[in-house]
Amino acid sequence: MKNRIIALLPAFITRHVLYALVIGGLGGIGFILFLTEFDHFTSSETFCTGCHSMELVAEPYRKSSHYNPASGVRASCGDCHVSEGVLSATLDHLIGTKDLIRQMFGNNYDDPVVNALHLPEAAFAAREWFKDRDSATCKRCHVKEAINGDRTDTLQIHLEDAKEKTCIECHYNIVHRKVPDKRTFKRAAWNRMIEEEFQLEPGSAEALLAE
């Protein structure tokens, strides 16, 4: 029976080629399953907050409407910050390793003061990421035509005034600590605010940023 099946195959499909195709196919399926599980695990809140610096970012997230929504639909880290699809998600994670390298060899982001001082640049980069992707991860859950809100004109605003805008252009301070828009951000004012919050000597912020 096996010889009959092989006889029906094209001449270039030898027994060894057939074995290689089967082994390669099973290996490919296994690799895709591994990537799927890898992306799922590395997108979880448990994994992301494994670093103390990310725990600092997660604190305001746990007080936001994305963590405790009335609907009960909780958005975890990966739901917002990782693209859909195993290949795109894997690419996002590979690109994200630069943050891990900075965590290991760069500034002491575990220090709440240092973390807060560098937060604006991280926020600006994240906003650009959302904008470049037309807020695709937001649209996994939110449908513009279905946003009614509490105000009577909420739906009209989204369909008319915000028609040409992507979500992040308006909604950029709803999950993590508030950071001003990049166009109006003033580094000196931010430094003074952090110094006051952590009761530091004037000029301490600049010294920490220079390290």
GROMACS .gro file of C-alpha atoms in nm:
model
  211
    1MET     CA    1   0.000   0.000   0.000
    2LYS     CA    2   0.281   0.241   0.098
    3ASN     CA    3   0.469   0.164  -0.223
    4ARG     CA    4   0.152   0.231  -0.427
    5ILE     CA    5   0.109   0.574  -0.267
    6ILE     CA    6   0.473   0.665  -0.336
    7ALA     CA    7   0.434   0.545  -0.694
    8LEU     CA    8   0.150   0.798  -0.745
    9LEU     CA    9   0.373   1.092  -0.642
   10PRO     CA   10   0.583   1.294  -0.892
   11ALA     CA   11   0.928   1.148  -0.959
   12PHE     CA   12   1.110   1.420  -0.766
   13ILE     CA   13   0.915   1.333  -0.449
   14THR     CA   14   1.137   1.054  -0.328
   15ARG     CA   15   1.091   0.877   0.003
   16HIS     CA   16   1.358   1.097   0.163
   17VAL     CA   17   1.198   1.414   0.028
   18LEU     CA   18   0.863   1.298   0.163
   19TYR     CA   19   1.011   1.235   0.508
   20ALA     CA   20   1.176   1.579   0.500
   21LEU     CA   21   0.845   1.747   0.405
   22VAL     CA   22   0.656   1.572   0.685
   23ILE     CA   23   0.924   1.648   0.947
   24GLY     CA   24   0.957   2.006   0.824
   25GLY     CA   25   0.580   2.055   0.827
   26LEU     CA   26   0.544   1.921   1.181
   27GLY     CA   27   0.839   2.135   1.289
   28GLY     CA   28   0.679   2.443   1.133
   29ILE     CA   29   0.347   2.376   1.308
   30GLY     CA   30   0.530   2.327   1.637
   31PHE     CA   31   0.721   2.653   1.588
   32ILE     CA   32   0.402   2.850   1.517
   33LEU     CA   33   0.236   2.699   1.826
   34PHE     CA   34   0.543   2.793   2.030
   35LEU     CA   35   0.535   3.151   1.900
   36THR     CA   36   0.162   3.175   1.975
   37GLU     CA   37   0.212   3.063   2.334
   38PHE     CA   38   0.526   3.276   2.367
   39ASP     CA   39   0.342   3.588   2.250
   40HIS     CA   40   0.045   3.508   2.475
   41PHE     CA   41   0.266   3.466   2.783
   42THR     CA   42   0.488   3.767   2.717
   43SER     CA   43   0.181   3.988   2.663
   44SER     CA   44   0.036   3.913   3.006
   45GLU     CA   45   0.033   4.156   3.297
   46THR     CA   46   0.217   3.900   3.509
   47PHE     CA   47   0.508   3.888   3.266
   48CYS     CA   48   0.518   4.262   3.193
   49THR     CA   49   0.521   4.362   3.559
   50GLY     CA   50   0.803   4.118   3.634
   51CYS     CA   51   1.033   4.420   3.621
   52HIS     CA   52   0.987   4.663   3.910
   53SER     CA   53   0.999   4.955   3.667
   54MET     CA   54   0.695   4.819   3.484
   55GLU     CA   55   0.516   4.770   3.816
   56LEU     CA   56   0.548   5.147   3.860
   57VAL     CA   57   0.375   5.193   3.525
   58ALA     CA   58   0.108   4.938   3.614
   59GLU     CA   59  -0.002   5.113   3.935
   60PRO     CA   60  -0.204   5.386   3.759
   61TYR     CA   61  -0.325   5.129   3.505
   62ARG     CA   62  -0.491   4.932   3.785
   63LYS     CA   63  -0.687   5.243   3.881
   64SER     CA   64  -0.799   5.312   3.525
   65SER     CA   65  -1.118   5.225   3.341
   66HIS     CA   66  -0.924   4.973   3.132
   67TYR     CA   67  -0.853   4.765   3.443
   68ASN     CA   68  -1.188   4.808   3.614
   69PRO     CA   69  -1.443   4.877   3.339
   70ALA     CA   70  -1.814   4.862   3.408
   71SER     CA   71  -1.845   4.604   3.133
   72GLY     CA   72  -1.599   4.370   3.306
   73VAL     CA   73  -1.388   4.345   2.990
   74ARG     CA   74  -1.034   4.402   3.116
   75ALA     CA   75  -0.760   4.506   2.876
   76SER     CA   76  -0.422   4.363   2.973
   77CYS     CA   77  -0.082   4.497   2.864
   78GLY     CA   78  -0.066   4.300   2.540
   79ASP     CA   79  -0.420   4.390   2.440
   80CYS     CA   80  -0.308   4.751   2.394
   81HIS     CA   81   0.065   4.727   2.322
   82VAL     CA   82   0.103   4.415   2.104
   83SER     CA   83  -0.018   4.390   1.745
   84GLU     CA   84  -0.260   4.124   1.633
   85GLY     CA   85  -0.126   3.816   1.453
   86VAL     CA   86   0.153   3.587   1.562
   87LEU     CA   87   0.415   3.732   1.325
   88SER     CA   88   0.336   4.097   1.406
   89ALA     CA   89   0.319   4.017   1.777
   90THR     CA   90   0.654   3.841   1.765
   91LEU     CA   91   0.806   4.138   1.582
   92ASP     CA   92   0.669   4.373   1.850
   93HIS     CA   93   0.829   4.160   2.120
   94LEU     CA   94   1.162   4.150   1.937
   95ILE     CA   95   1.159   4.529   1.899
   96GLY     CA   96   1.058   4.556   2.264
   97THR     CA   97   1.376   4.379   2.376
   98LYS     CA   98   1.552   4.716   2.343
   99ASP     CA   99   1.361   4.823   2.655
  100LEU     CA  100   1.483   4.511   2.834
  101ILE     CA  101   1.841   4.596   2.737
  102ARG     CA  102   1.795   4.951   2.867
  103GLN     CA  103   1.652   4.810   3.187
  104MET     CA  104   1.958   4.588   3.234
  105PHE     CA  105   2.234   4.824   3.125
  106GLY     CA  106   2.086   5.175   3.125
  107ASN     CA  107   1.943   5.406   3.388
  108ASN     CA  108   1.804   5.271   3.712
  109TYR     CA  109   1.441   5.266   3.602
  110ASP     CA  110   1.348   5.076   3.919
  111ASP     CA  111   1.400   5.406   4.102
  112PRO     CA  112   1.058   5.579   4.108
  113VAL     CA  113   1.221   5.921   4.058
  114VAL     CA  114   1.429   5.813   3.757
  115ASN     CA  115   1.128   5.628   3.619
  116ALA     CA  116   0.908   5.936   3.646
  117LEU     CA  117   1.172   6.162   3.489
  118HIS     CA  118   1.205   5.938   3.183
  119LEU     CA  119   0.832   5.866   3.156
  120PRO     CA  120   0.751   6.142   2.901
  121GLU     CA  121   0.987   6.000   2.635
  122ALA     CA  122   0.836   5.654   2.687
  123ALA     CA  123   0.485   5.798   2.658
  124PHE     CA  124   0.570   5.989   2.338
  125ALA     CA  125   0.719   5.675   2.180
  126ALA     CA  126   0.413   5.470   2.275
  127ARG     CA  127   0.180   5.733   2.128
  128GLU     CA  128   0.372   5.732   1.800
  129TRP     CA  129   0.345   5.351   1.795
  130PHE     CA  130  -0.033   5.375   1.830
  131LYS     CA  131  -0.058   5.651   1.568
  132ASP     CA  132   0.156   5.463   1.314
  133ARG     CA  133  -0.084   5.168   1.342
  134ASP     CA  134  -0.400   5.379   1.328
  135SER     CA  135  -0.473   5.270   1.688
  136ALA     CA  136  -0.536   4.917   1.566
  137THR     CA  137  -0.517   4.765   1.913
  138CYS     CA  138  -0.778   5.014   2.043
  139LYS     CA  139  -1.010   4.909   1.763
  140ARG     CA  140  -0.999   4.546   1.873
  141CYS     CA  141  -1.255   4.643   2.136
  142HIS     CA  142  -1.382   4.987   2.037
  143VAL     CA  143  -1.598   5.052   1.732
  144LYS     CA  144  -1.629   5.422   1.650
  145GLU     CA  145  -1.985   5.384   1.523
  146ALA     CA  146  -2.086   5.227   1.855
  147ILE     CA  147  -1.938   5.487   2.092
  148ASN     CA  148  -2.241   5.655   2.251
  149GLY     CA  149  -2.105   5.767   2.588
  150ASP     CA  150  -2.291   5.962   2.853
  151ARG     CA  151  -2.317   6.284   2.654
  152THR     CA  152  -2.577   6.311   2.382
  153ASP     CA  153  -2.322   6.432   2.127
  154THR     CA  154  -2.054   6.167   2.197
  155LEU     CA  155  -2.138   5.958   1.893
  156GLN     CA  156  -2.164   6.267   1.671
  157ILE     CA  157  -1.820   6.388   1.785
  158HIS     CA  158  -1.661   6.053   1.699
  159LEU     CA  159  -1.832   6.026   1.361
  160GLU     CA  160  -1.789   6.388   1.250
  161ASP     CA  161  -1.531   6.593   1.446
  162ALA     CA  162  -1.296   6.296   1.500
  163LYS     CA  163  -1.370   6.133   1.166
  164GLU     CA  164  -1.016   6.175   1.030
  165LYS     CA  165  -0.839   6.117   1.362
  166THR     CA  166  -0.710   5.798   1.515
  167CYS     CA  167  -0.795   5.713   1.879
  168ILE     CA  168  -0.459   5.804   2.036
  169GLU     CA  169  -0.473   6.162   1.904
  170CYS     CA  170  -0.744   6.243   2.161
  171HIS     CA  171  -0.734   5.959   2.415
  172TYR     CA  172  -0.373   5.950   2.538
  173ASN     CA  173  -0.404   5.998   2.914
  174ILE     CA  174  -0.661   5.741   3.016
  175VAL     CA  175  -0.452   5.450   3.146
  176HIS     CA  176  -0.108   5.550   3.272
  177ARG     CA  177   0.023   5.856   3.455
  178LYS     CA  178  -0.075   6.173   3.273
  179VAL     CA  179   0.190   6.321   3.046
  180PRO     CA  180   0.128   6.639   2.842
  181ASP     CA  181   0.109   6.633   2.465
  182LYS     CA  182   0.455   6.633   2.307
  183ARG     CA  183   0.379   6.967   2.138
  184THR     CA  184   0.318   7.141   2.470
  185PHE     CA  185   0.553   6.940   2.693
  186LYS     CA  186   0.806   7.148   2.889
  187ARG     CA  187   1.099   6.950   3.028
  188ALA     CA  188   1.189   7.210   3.292
  189ALA     CA  189   0.832   7.221   3.424
  190TRP     CA  190   0.817   6.840   3.436
  191ASN     CA  191   1.147   6.826   3.627
  192ARG     CA  192   1.025   7.078   3.885
  193MET     CA  193   0.702   6.881   3.930
  194ILE     CA  194   0.891   6.556   3.992
  195GLU     CA  195   1.127   6.729   4.236
  196GLU     CA  196   0.832   6.865   4.430
  197GLU     CA  197   0.651   6.530   4.427
  198PHE     CA  198   0.953   6.343   4.565
  199GLN     CA  199   1.072   6.633   4.782
  200LEU     CA  200   1.409   6.667   4.604
  201GLU     CA  201   1.650   6.959   4.601
  202PRO     CA  202   1.609   7.199   4.305
  203GLY     CA  203   1.828   7.081   4.016
  204SER     CA  204   1.826   6.718   4.128
  205ALA     CA  205   1.620   6.617   3.825
  206GLU     CA  206   1.876   6.751   3.578
  207ALA     CA  207   2.155   6.574   3.767
  208LEU     CA  208   1.971   6.241   3.756
  209LEU     CA  209   1.895   6.278   3.386
  210ALA     CA  210   2.261   6.345   3.314
  211GLU     CA  211   2.375   6.020   3.474
   0.00000   0.00000   0.00000
